[in-house]
Amino acid sequence: MIFAHEIPAGSHLYSGEAARTKRTIESRAAEVLSAQGYEEIVTPLFSYQQHENFADRRPLIRLNDADNHEVSLRADSTADVVRIVTRRLGRSTQTKKWFYIQPVFTFPTTEQYQVGAEVIDGEFVDVTRTALALMETLDLHPLVQIANMAIPKLLSEKYGVALEAIEVMHLDTILASGHPWIESLVHIQHPRDVQNLSLYPADLAAELSRMVEAAGALEREDILFSPLYFARLRYYDALVFRLFADNTVLATGGTYTVDETNAAGFALYTDACITQILQKDTHG
Amino acid sequence: MLTIALPKGRIAEETLMIFSEIFSGAFTFSGRELIMEQHGFRFLNVRNQDVPTYVEHGAADLGVVGLDVITEKRLEIIDLLDLGIGRCKVAIGIRNEETLDWNRPDIKIATKMVNITRDYFARKAVGVEVIKLYGSIELAPLVGLADAIVDIVETGNTMRENGLKIAEDIMDSSAHLIANPNSYYAKKEEILDLHEKIAGVIGDA
C-alpha cells in the first residue's frame, strides 16, 4: 500500500530551511563558478551512453526509446557533459569550462542533487582548488583525500594484486602479494609519508610523485593520501580527490578521459552538503 | 580514539582477550555496560547483526563481524583481517532421509541469509524460492515450509538434534576485523598499528 503523502525511498523532499539551504548552495556555486569563467549547461535527463560509464550497470534506471534502443536516466553527468560540449557544441563554442546544477538518478528510486564542473584539458589542481573554494563559501571544512587511479591499475595489471581485492581494500590479500614495498605503500597516509620514492618500482614512484606534486600545489595541511583507493567510475584514470567530513562524502572529482578527450572535473553532492550545514546549525 | 563495535557474546570476549594480551590490562564489559573505554579505545557492546550498521554509518571506526554477515549484507567496508575466531560454515541442510535434487525446478529454501542463498543457487543455474525466516530455521523442512535450509553450522548439533544433515557447504566463515572506509583513510596510522598488533597475536596463537 502506498500512502497519499509517501515519497519513494532514496528521493528527497526539501522544504523551509532545508530548501533555502539547497538554494543557497546552488546560487553560491553558480556565482563562484561563473566568476571563474565557467559556462552553465543543462543536459538531458535521458541518455543513450550512461552504460559506458559504469562497470556495474545495476544502478542504472533503464528504459527504451521509440525504436527500442536502450535509454537510461542520467546516473552520472560527467561523461554526457563532455560528449555534448565536445561533439554537439564543439563547433560553435570555444568554452572549455562548464558547470551544471542538476540531479542524477539510480535504481531503484535514488535521486541525488549535484553541482558539477568539467574542464576540457583541465588540470587536477585547478578543479580541486575550485571545489575547495566552493566548500569555503559554504563554511564546510572537509578532509581532502587524494588518490591516483593509475596505482591500483598498475598493481593489478603489472604486479599481480587482484583489482577485486583493491576495490574492497581486502588488506590480507593485498599484503600477501609479497612485494617488498607493498607494506610501505599501504601505510602511506600523508604526503610526508612519500619521502623515499626509491623504495618503489619506477612506474609506481612516478605516480606517487604526481600525488606529491599535486598536494604541494594545493598548499594545505590536511591532505590525506590513499594510493590504493579505487574509484568505481570507469573514466577516472589518474589523480582523484574526495572531500569528506563525519563519514559523509561532500564532493569527488579528478582527471579523466572520455572518448579520448582529457578533462578534469568534480561533483559536489548537494544533499550531503545540506545535511552537514543543517547539522552544524543545530549542533554548532 | 578508535571506537570498536563488538558483537555481544563469545566473539566479543575472545576479541577482548586479544586486546588484553596486546595491551596487558583487563578489557571487560561490566554488567550491562554498553560502552567501555580502555587504553584509548572505546568498545561498543552491540548485537551481532548491528555491528556492520555501526561501522558503515561511522558510529564505530572498526567492528568485528562474521564473513557470512559481510557477504550477506554486501557491505561497503574495509576488510582488515581474519581474526580466526568464531569459525563456522554456511551450509545447506536437508532432512536426514532426503537428498537434494538439483534438477527440481522449484527448490524452496528457508534462511536468514537471503543474498548468500540466491547467489549460490544462481551460480548453479538452479531456480530457487527463498523464504526469509528470522530464527528456528531448522523447523522449516520439518513442517513442509521448505525443502531445505541455508544456515550457519558450528558443530552441526542443532541440525542433528532436529533430524537434519548437511547436504552441501556454501562457505567457511570466521570473525573479521572491519573498518569504516572514511575512518580508515582518516585514521590509517592508528588502525594499521592495531592491525599489526592483532595480526602478531593471532599469528603467534
Short mmCIF file of C-alpha atoms in Angstrom, two decimals:
data_model
loop_
_atom_site.label_atom_id
_atom_site.label_comp_id
_atom_site.label_asym_id
_atom_site.label_seq_id
_atom_site.Cartn_x
_atom_site.Cartn_y
_atom_site.Cartn_z
CA MET A 1 0.00 0.00 0.00
CA ILE A 2 1.28 3.46 -0.83
CA PHE A 3 0.09 6.40 1.24
CA ALA A 4 -1.00 9.61 -0.45
CA HIS A 5 1.90 11.54 1.13
CA GLU A 6 4.55 8.83 0.68
CA ILE A 7 7.75 9.51 -1.26
CA PRO A 8 9.88 6.68 -2.72
CA ALA A 9 12.91 5.58 -0.67
CA GLY A 10 16.02 7.48 -1.70
CA SER A 11 14.20 10.50 -3.06
CA HIS A 12 14.30 13.90 -1.36
CA LEU A 13 11.71 16.33 -0.13
CA TYR A 14 13.11 19.71 0.91
CA SER A 15 11.08 22.49 2.45
CA GLY A 16 11.64 25.51 4.71
CA GLU A 17 15.22 25.80 5.98
CA ALA A 18 16.43 22.76 4.01
CA ALA A 19 15.02 24.11 0.73
CA ARG A 20 16.58 27.53 1.45
CA THR A 21 19.93 25.86 2.17
CA LYS A 22 19.71 23.97 -1.13
CA ARG A 23 19.01 27.21 -2.99
CA THR A 24 21.90 28.95 -1.19
CA ILE A 25 24.35 26.18 -2.11
CA GLU A 26 23.28 26.28 -5.75
CA SER A 27 23.33 30.09 -6.01
CA ARG A 28 26.73 30.41 -4.35
CA ALA A 29 28.11 27.65 -6.55
CA ALA A 30 26.76 29.40 -9.66
CA GLU A 31 28.33 32.71 -8.51
CA VAL A 32 31.74 31.19 -7.75
CA LEU A 33 31.86 29.12 -10.95
CA SER A 34 30.62 31.94 -13.20
CA ALA A 35 33.24 34.26 -11.67
CA GLN A 36 35.88 31.68 -12.59
CA GLY A 37 34.77 31.68 -16.22
CA TYR A 38 32.56 28.57 -16.25
CA GLU A 39 29.51 28.44 -18.58
CA GLU A 40 26.35 26.77 -17.33
CA ILE A 41 24.84 23.77 -19.13
CA VAL A 42 21.74 21.66 -18.53
CA THR A 43 21.90 18.22 -20.12
CA PRO A 44 19.04 15.83 -21.00
CA LEU A 45 17.65 13.62 -18.28
CA PHE A 46 17.64 10.67 -20.71
CA SER A 47 20.88 9.32 -22.10
CA TYR A 48 22.00 6.64 -24.57
CA GLN A 49 25.57 6.37 -23.28
CA GLN A 50 25.27 6.04 -19.50
CA HIS A 51 26.03 2.31 -19.52
CA GLU A 52 29.52 3.05 -20.87
CA ASN A 53 30.42 4.84 -17.62
CA PHE A 54 29.54 2.09 -15.18
CA ALA A 55 31.44 -1.16 -14.64
CA ASP A 56 28.35 -2.41 -12.80
CA ARG A 57 25.18 -1.41 -14.66
CA ARG A 58 22.79 -2.40 -11.92
CA PRO A 59 22.41 1.18 -10.62
CA LEU A 60 21.07 2.39 -13.97
CA ILE A 61 17.36 3.03 -14.39
CA ARG A 62 16.83 1.71 -17.90
CA LEU A 63 14.01 2.06 -20.38
CA ASN A 64 13.65 2.07 -24.16
CA ASP A 65 13.08 4.73 -26.81
CA ALA A 66 10.53 4.53 -29.65
CA ASP A 67 12.92 2.32 -31.69
CA ASN A 68 13.54 0.03 -28.72
CA HIS A 69 17.07 1.35 -28.18
CA GLU A 70 18.17 1.27 -24.56
CA VAL A 71 17.99 4.61 -22.77
CA SER A 72 18.92 5.34 -19.15
CA LEU A 73 18.02 8.07 -16.75
CA ARG A 74 21.11 10.17 -16.10
CA ALA A 75 23.07 8.44 -13.30
CA ASP A 76 26.22 10.47 -13.88
CA SER A 77 26.55 13.86 -15.54
CA THR A 78 30.27 14.00 -16.34
CA ALA A 79 30.52 11.84 -19.47
CA ASP A 80 27.35 13.27 -21.01
CA VAL A 81 28.53 16.86 -20.43
CA VAL A 82 31.92 16.14 -22.01
CA ARG A 83 30.38 14.39 -25.02
CA ILE A 84 27.83 17.15 -25.58
CA VAL A 85 30.31 20.01 -25.30
CA THR A 86 32.97 18.35 -27.46
CA ARG A 87 30.73 16.85 -30.14
CA ARG A 88 27.49 18.83 -30.20
CA LEU A 89 28.65 22.28 -29.12
CA GLY A 90 32.31 21.94 -30.10
CA ARG A 91 31.95 23.76 -33.40
CA SER A 92 30.04 26.73 -32.00
CA THR A 93 31.89 27.49 -28.77
CA GLN A 94 35.42 27.96 -27.52
CA THR A 95 34.38 27.47 -23.91
CA LYS A 96 36.20 24.70 -22.10
CA LYS A 97 34.87 25.27 -18.59
CA TRP A 98 31.32 24.09 -17.89
CA PHE A 99 29.17 23.74 -14.82
CA TYR A 100 25.77 22.19 -14.20
CA ILE A 101 23.29 22.08 -11.35
CA GLN A 102 21.12 19.02 -11.86
CA PRO A 103 20.26 15.72 -10.18
CA VAL A 104 21.26 12.16 -11.07
CA PHE A 105 19.12 9.08 -10.59
CA THR A 106 19.97 5.49 -9.69
CA PHE A 107 17.98 2.30 -9.29
CA PRO A 108 15.51 1.86 -7.81
CA THR A 109 14.44 5.34 -6.67
CA THR A 110 17.53 7.21 -5.50
CA GLU A 111 17.97 10.81 -6.57
CA GLN A 112 21.00 12.94 -5.81
CA TYR A 113 21.26 16.68 -6.44
CA GLN A 114 24.66 17.74 -7.67
CA VAL A 115 26.66 20.79 -8.64
CA GLY A 116 29.24 19.69 -11.16
CA ALA A 117 32.10 21.28 -13.06
CA GLU A 118 34.05 19.91 -16.02
CA VAL A 119 37.08 21.48 -17.70
CA ILE A 120 38.18 20.15 -21.08
CA ASP A 121 42.00 19.77 -20.98
CA GLY A 122 41.70 20.80 -17.32
CA GLU A 123 44.20 20.24 -14.53
CA PHE A 124 43.65 18.30 -11.31
CA VAL A 125 44.96 21.04 -9.05
CA ASP A 126 42.73 23.73 -10.62
CA VAL A 127 39.47 21.78 -10.25
CA THR A 128 40.39 20.67 -6.72
CA ARG A 129 41.02 24.30 -5.78
CA THR A 130 37.65 25.27 -7.23
CA ALA A 131 35.86 22.51 -5.27
CA LEU A 132 37.63 23.64 -2.09
CA ALA A 133 36.68 27.26 -2.79
CA LEU A 134 33.03 26.17 -3.02
CA MET A 135 33.35 24.35 0.33
CA GLU A 136 34.87 27.50 1.82
CA THR A 137 31.94 29.67 0.68
CA LEU A 138 29.59 27.18 2.36
CA ASP A 139 31.69 27.24 5.55
CA LEU A 140 32.34 23.49 5.21
CA HIS A 141 35.79 22.18 6.09
CA PRO A 142 36.14 18.59 4.93
CA LEU A 143 39.23 16.39 4.88
CA VAL A 144 40.92 16.29 1.48
CA GLN A 145 41.77 12.80 0.25
CA ILE A 146 43.94 12.36 -2.84
CA ALA A 147 44.38 9.12 -4.75
CA ASN A 148 45.72 8.09 -8.14
CA MET A 149 43.79 5.58 -10.23
CA ALA A 150 46.94 4.68 -12.13
CA ILE A 151 48.30 2.99 -8.97
CA PRO A 152 45.55 0.35 -8.48
CA LYS A 153 45.65 -0.27 -12.24
CA LEU A 154 49.43 -0.81 -12.18
CA LEU A 155 49.17 -3.04 -9.12
CA SER A 156 46.58 -5.17 -10.83
CA GLU A 157 48.00 -5.27 -14.36
CA LYS A 158 51.70 -5.45 -13.61
CA TYR A 159 52.19 -6.55 -10.02
CA GLY A 160 49.57 -9.29 -9.66
CA VAL A 161 47.39 -7.71 -6.96
CA ALA A 162 43.77 -8.56 -7.79
CA LEU A 163 41.72 -5.47 -8.61
CA GLU A 164 38.77 -7.01 -6.70
CA ALA A 165 40.95 -7.08 -3.55
CA ILE A 166 41.91 -3.42 -4.06
CA GLU A 167 38.30 -2.38 -4.75
CA VAL A 168 37.14 -3.71 -1.37
CA MET A 169 40.56 -2.97 0.23
CA HIS A 170 41.00 -6.59 1.33
CA LEU A 171 44.15 -5.93 3.31
CA ASP A 172 45.16 -9.58 3.88
CA THR A 173 45.16 -10.26 0.12
CA ILE A 174 46.96 -7.03 -0.76
CA LEU A 175 49.73 -7.59 1.80
CA ALA A 176 50.02 -11.25 0.77
CA SER A 177 51.20 -10.13 -2.70
CA GLY A 178 54.64 -10.23 -1.08
CA HIS A 179 56.25 -7.23 -2.82
CA PRO A 180 58.95 -5.69 -0.60
CA TRP A 181 57.34 -2.24 -0.99
CA ILE A 182 53.66 -3.20 -0.59
CA GLU A 183 53.54 -2.59 3.17
CA SER A 184 55.04 0.89 2.78
CA LEU A 185 52.52 1.65 0.04
CA VAL A 186 49.59 0.51 2.22
CA HIS A 187 50.84 2.66 5.14
CA ILE A 188 51.01 5.93 3.18
CA GLN A 189 48.58 8.37 4.79
CA HIS A 190 50.10 11.83 4.34
CA PRO A 191 52.31 13.49 1.71
CA ARG A 192 55.18 13.34 4.23
CA ASP A 193 54.98 9.52 4.10
CA VAL A 194 56.21 9.60 0.49
CA GLN A 195 59.74 10.83 1.08
CA ASN A 196 61.67 7.86 -0.16
CA LEU A 197 60.45 7.11 -3.67
CA SER A 198 63.39 4.80 -4.31
CA LEU A 199 61.53 2.14 -2.27
CA TYR A 200 59.12 1.66 -5.17
CA PRO A 201 59.45 0.47 -8.77
CA ALA A 202 59.92 3.39 -11.18
CA ASP A 203 56.36 3.34 -12.57
CA LEU A 204 54.75 3.41 -9.11
CA ALA A 205 57.24 6.03 -7.92
CA ALA A 206 56.26 8.27 -10.86
CA GLU A 207 52.57 8.01 -9.96
CA LEU A 208 53.26 8.69 -6.27
CA SER A 209 55.34 11.66 -7.29
CA ARG A 210 52.29 13.07 -9.18
CA MET A 211 50.31 12.88 -5.94
CA VAL A 212 53.07 14.67 -4.03
CA GLU A 213 53.28 17.45 -6.64
CA ALA A 214 49.50 17.96 -6.56
CA ALA A 215 49.45 18.07 -2.75
CA GLY A 216 52.31 20.60 -2.79
CA ALA A 217 50.46 22.84 -5.23
CA LEU A 218 47.29 22.78 -3.09
CA GLU A 219 49.28 24.09 -0.08
CA ARG A 220 47.08 22.56 2.62
CA GLU A 221 47.99 20.83 5.85
CA ASP A 222 45.02 18.46 5.97
CA ILE A 223 45.66 16.34 2.88
CA LEU A 224 45.26 12.57 3.16
CA PHE A 225 46.93 10.23 0.68
CA SER A 226 45.23 6.96 -0.29
CA PRO A 227 47.30 5.41 -3.08
CA LEU A 228 45.22 2.22 -3.06
CA TYR A 229 41.82 3.90 -3.22
CA PHE A 230 39.88 2.81 -6.30
CA ALA A 231 37.09 4.95 -7.81
CA ARG A 232 34.39 2.87 -9.40
CA LEU A 233 33.60 5.17 -12.32
CA ARG A 234 35.30 3.89 -15.45
CA TYR A 235 36.57 7.16 -16.85
CA TYR A 236 38.79 8.20 -13.91
CA ASP A 237 42.31 7.28 -14.93
CA ALA A 238 44.72 9.42 -12.91
CA LEU A 239 44.53 11.76 -9.90
CA VAL A 240 41.24 11.87 -8.00
CA PHE A 241 40.08 13.57 -4.82
CA ARG A 242 37.33 13.05 -2.25
CA LEU A 243 36.22 15.69 0.25
CA PHE A 244 34.60 14.13 3.31
CA ALA A 245 33.53 15.09 6.82
CA ASP A 246 31.94 12.95 9.54
CA ASN A 247 31.61 9.90 7.28
CA THR A 248 29.84 11.99 4.64
CA VAL A 249 31.34 12.47 1.19
CA LEU A 250 30.70 16.08 0.16
CA ALA A 251 32.45 16.11 -3.22
CA THR A 252 34.57 13.95 -5.51
CA GLY A 253 36.50 14.71 -8.64
CA GLY A 254 39.65 14.24 -10.63
CA THR A 255 41.15 13.87 -14.06
CA TYR A 256 39.64 11.53 -16.61
CA THR A 257 39.34 10.60 -20.26
CA VAL A 258 36.01 10.39 -22.08
CA ASP A 259 36.09 9.45 -25.79
CA GLU A 260 39.78 10.37 -25.97
CA THR A 261 39.10 13.82 -24.51
CA ASN A 262 41.19 14.58 -21.45
CA ALA A 263 39.38 16.60 -18.84
CA ALA A 264 39.16 17.32 -15.12
CA GLY A 265 36.10 17.95 -13.03
CA PHE A 266 34.19 17.36 -9.85
CA ALA A 267 30.74 16.86 -8.42
CA LEU A 268 29.58 18.49 -5.21
CA TYR A 269 26.89 16.40 -3.50
CA THR A 270 24.24 18.96 -2.64
CA ASP A 271 22.16 16.65 -0.41
CA ALA A 272 25.19 15.75 1.72
CA CYS A 273 26.15 19.44 1.98
CA ILE A 274 22.61 20.36 3.06
CA THR A 275 22.76 17.73 5.84
CA GLN A 276 26.17 18.95 7.00
CA ILE A 277 25.11 22.61 7.04
CA LEU A 278 21.85 21.90 8.90
CA GLN A 279 23.72 19.69 11.42
CA LYS A 280 26.23 22.46 12.03
CA ASP A 281 23.41 24.94 12.55
CA THR A 282 21.78 22.56 15.06
CA HIS A 283 24.84 21.30 16.92
CA GLY A 284 27.24 24.19 16.33
CA MET B 1 40.45 7.41 19.95
CA LEU B 2 39.25 4.40 17.94
CA THR B 3 35.68 3.19 18.50
CA ILE B 4 35.20 -0.56 18.02
CA ALA B 5 31.80 -2.29 17.75
CA LEU B 6 31.82 -5.84 19.13
CA PRO B 7 29.09 -8.48 18.82
CA LYS B 8 27.71 -9.44 22.26
CA GLY B 9 28.82 -12.86 23.49
CA ARG B 10 31.70 -15.21 22.85
CA ILE B 11 33.26 -13.33 19.90
CA ALA B 12 33.39 -10.09 21.94
CA GLU B 13 35.03 -11.97 24.82
CA GLU B 14 37.61 -13.60 22.53
CA THR B 15 38.34 -10.28 20.81
CA LEU B 16 38.79 -8.53 24.15
CA MET B 17 41.17 -11.32 25.21
CA ILE B 18 43.32 -10.41 22.20
CA PHE B 19 43.31 -6.76 23.37
CA SER B 20 44.23 -7.89 26.92
CA GLU B 21 47.16 -9.81 25.52
CA ILE B 22 48.37 -6.86 23.44
CA PHE B 23 47.86 -4.08 26.00
CA SER B 24 48.24 -6.09 29.24
CA GLY B 25 45.08 -4.96 31.00
CA ALA B 26 41.54 -6.02 31.78
CA PHE B 27 39.24 -5.45 28.81
CA THR B 28 35.76 -6.47 30.02
CA PHE B 29 32.27 -5.01 29.89
CA SER B 30 30.92 -4.92 33.43
CA GLY B 31 27.28 -5.93 33.91
CA ARG B 32 25.05 -4.49 31.23
CA GLU B 33 27.52 -1.82 30.21
CA LEU B 34 27.19 -0.89 26.53
CA ILE B 35 30.26 1.35 26.24
CA MET B 36 33.66 0.56 27.73
CA GLU B 37 36.75 2.76 27.43
CA GLN B 38 40.16 1.23 27.95
CA HIS B 39 43.69 2.03 26.78
CA GLY B 40 42.49 4.75 24.39
CA PHE B 41 39.85 2.54 22.74
CA ARG B 42 36.08 2.84 23.05
CA PHE B 43 34.28 -0.50 22.74
CA LEU B 44 30.56 -0.75 21.92
CA ASN B 45 28.63 -3.84 23.00
CA VAL B 46 26.03 -4.39 20.24
CA ARG B 47 24.03 -7.22 18.64
CA ASN B 48 25.92 -9.26 16.04
CA GLN B 49 23.75 -8.14 13.12
CA ASP B 50 24.05 -4.48 14.17
CA VAL B 51 27.89 -4.36 14.09
CA PRO B 52 28.08 -3.58 10.35
CA THR B 53 25.46 -0.83 10.72
CA TYR B 54 27.53 0.96 13.38
CA VAL B 55 30.64 0.66 11.21
CA GLU B 56 29.03 1.58 7.89
CA HIS B 57 27.45 4.72 9.39
CA GLY B 58 30.69 5.75 11.07
CA ALA B 59 29.38 5.44 14.66
CA ALA B 60 32.23 2.95 15.06
CA ASP B 61 35.58 3.13 13.25
CA LEU B 62 36.09 -0.60 13.47
CA GLY B 63 34.00 -3.68 14.12
CA VAL B 64 34.25 -7.42 14.47
CA VAL B 65 31.77 -9.36 12.38
CA GLY B 66 31.45 -12.74 10.63
CA LEU B 67 32.43 -13.11 6.99
CA ASP B 68 28.92 -14.50 6.42
CA VAL B 69 27.40 -11.18 7.58
CA ILE B 70 29.85 -9.18 5.41
CA THR B 71 28.91 -11.32 2.39
CA GLU B 72 25.18 -11.30 3.10
CA LYS B 73 24.93 -7.54 3.66
CA ARG B 74 27.27 -6.61 0.73
CA LEU B 75 28.87 -4.05 2.96
CA GLU B 76 30.86 -1.05 1.83
CA ILE B 77 33.53 -1.58 4.45
CA ILE B 78 37.23 -2.38 4.54
CA ASP B 79 38.01 -5.99 5.42
CA LEU B 80 41.16 -5.66 7.51
CA LEU B 81 41.87 -9.06 8.99
CA ASP B 82 40.53 -12.58 9.51
CA LEU B 83 40.70 -12.96 13.30
CA GLY B 84 40.37 -16.73 13.04
CA ILE B 85 37.79 -16.87 15.83
CA GLY B 86 34.11 -17.83 15.68
CA ARG B 87 34.76 -20.29 12.87
CA CYS B 88 31.64 -21.76 11.27
CA LYS B 89 30.18 -22.72 7.91
CA VAL B 90 27.21 -21.59 5.90
CA ALA B 91 25.64 -24.84 4.68
CA ILE B 92 22.55 -26.31 3.06
CA GLY B 93 20.65 -28.57 5.46
CA ILE B 94 18.03 -31.17 4.49
CA ARG B 95 16.07 -33.90 6.26
CA ASN B 96 18.19 -36.99 7.06
CA GLU B 97 16.18 -39.28 4.79
CA GLU B 98 16.34 -36.96 1.75
CA THR B 99 18.86 -35.91 -0.89
CA LEU B 100 18.85 -32.50 -2.52
CA ASP B 101 17.51 -32.87 -6.06
CA TRP B 102 19.30 -30.20 -8.12
CA ASN B 103 17.10 -30.98 -11.12
CA ARG B 104 13.94 -29.79 -9.45
CA PRO B 105 12.71 -26.54 -10.97
CA ASP B 106 11.31 -25.13 -7.73
CA ILE B 107 13.50 -25.72 -4.69
CA LYS B 108 12.22 -23.89 -1.61
CA ILE B 109 14.90 -22.74 0.84
CA ALA B 110 14.26 -21.23 4.25
CA THR B 111 17.03 -18.97 5.54
CA LYS B 112 18.09 -15.81 7.30
CA MET B 113 20.73 -15.31 4.57
CA VAL B 114 18.73 -14.40 1.51
CA ASN B 115 21.54 -12.93 -0.62
CA ILE B 116 24.06 -15.72 0.03
CA THR B 117 21.36 -18.27 -0.83
CA ARG B 118 20.21 -16.55 -4.03
CA ASP B 119 23.80 -16.05 -5.23
CA TYR B 120 24.78 -19.67 -4.55
CA PHE B 121 21.82 -21.18 -6.38
CA ALA B 122 22.11 -18.63 -9.21
CA ARG B 123 25.73 -19.69 -9.78
CA LYS B 124 24.48 -23.26 -10.16
CA ALA B 125 21.72 -22.05 -12.52
CA VAL B 126 19.08 -23.53 -10.24
CA GLY B 127 15.81 -21.69 -9.69
CA VAL B 128 15.05 -21.20 -6.03
CA GLU B 129 12.28 -19.74 -3.91
CA VAL B 130 13.85 -18.16 -0.86
CA ILE B 131 11.71 -17.94 2.27
CA LYS B 132 13.09 -15.42 4.76
CA LEU B 133 12.92 -16.52 8.41
CA TYR B 134 14.32 -14.79 11.47
CA GLY B 135 15.03 -17.82 13.68
CA SER B 136 14.46 -21.58 14.31
CA ILE B 137 15.32 -22.16 10.65
CA GLU B 138 15.63 -25.94 11.24
CA LEU B 139 11.89 -26.14 11.74
CA ALA B 140 11.06 -25.20 8.13
CA PRO B 141 11.79 -28.55 6.38
CA LEU B 142 10.26 -30.50 9.27
CA VAL B 143 6.83 -28.92 8.76
CA GLY B 144 6.93 -28.68 4.97
CA LEU B 145 7.57 -24.94 4.79
CA ALA B 146 10.74 -25.54 2.77
CA ASP B 147 12.68 -28.37 1.09
CA ALA B 148 15.95 -27.31 2.68
CA ILE B 149 17.56 -24.60 4.75
CA VAL B 150 20.66 -22.45 4.44
CA ASP B 151 22.06 -21.69 7.85
CA ILE B 152 25.17 -21.23 9.99
CA VAL B 153 26.66 -24.50 11.19
CA GLU B 154 29.22 -24.55 14.01
CA THR B 155 29.18 -28.10 15.44
CA GLY B 156 26.20 -29.48 13.49
CA ASN B 157 24.45 -30.41 16.76
CA THR B 158 21.36 -28.26 16.17
CA MET B 159 20.79 -29.79 12.75
CA ARG B 160 21.39 -33.34 14.07
CA GLU B 161 19.05 -32.86 17.00
CA ASN B 162 16.32 -31.80 14.58
CA GLY B 163 16.75 -34.68 12.14
CA LEU B 164 18.67 -32.69 9.53
CA LYS B 165 22.02 -33.26 7.81
CA ILE B 166 24.37 -31.09 5.76
CA ALA B 167 23.75 -31.52 2.04
CA GLU B 168 26.44 -29.10 0.86
CA ASP B 169 28.76 -26.43 2.28
CA ILE B 170 28.40 -22.96 0.80
CA MET B 171 31.19 -21.05 2.51
CA ASP B 172 33.51 -21.01 5.52
CA SER B 173 33.16 -18.07 7.85
CA SER B 174 35.00 -16.57 10.80
CA ALA B 175 35.10 -13.22 12.57
CA HIS B 176 36.81 -10.44 10.64
CA LEU B 177 38.07 -7.04 11.76
CA ILE B 178 36.40 -4.45 9.52
CA ALA B 179 36.79 -0.68 9.16
CA ASN B 180 34.64 2.19 8.01
CA PRO B 181 36.37 3.41 4.80
CA ASN B 182 36.44 7.08 5.82
CA SER B 183 37.77 6.21 9.29
CA TYR B 184 40.39 4.04 7.61
CA TYR B 185 41.58 6.88 5.39
CA ALA B 186 41.49 9.49 8.18
CA LYS B 187 42.97 7.31 10.98
CA LYS B 188 45.05 4.93 8.93
CA GLU B 189 48.16 5.08 11.11
CA GLU B 190 46.26 4.11 14.30
CA ILE B 191 44.21 1.45 12.50
CA LEU B 192 47.18 -0.18 10.79
CA ASP B 193 49.15 -0.11 14.05
CA LEU B 194 46.32 -2.01 15.74
CA HIS B 195 46.01 -4.33 12.72
CA GLU B 196 49.69 -5.19 13.01
CA LYS B 197 49.47 -5.88 16.76
CA ILE B 198 46.40 -8.11 16.40
CA ALA B 199 47.94 -9.96 13.44
CA GLY B 200 51.02 -10.56 15.60
CA VAL B 201 48.95 -12.07 18.43
CA ILE B 202 46.77 -14.30 16.24
CA GLY B 203 49.85 -15.30 14.22
CA ASP B 204 51.54 -16.46 17.45
CA ALA B 205 48.45 -18.37 18.63
#
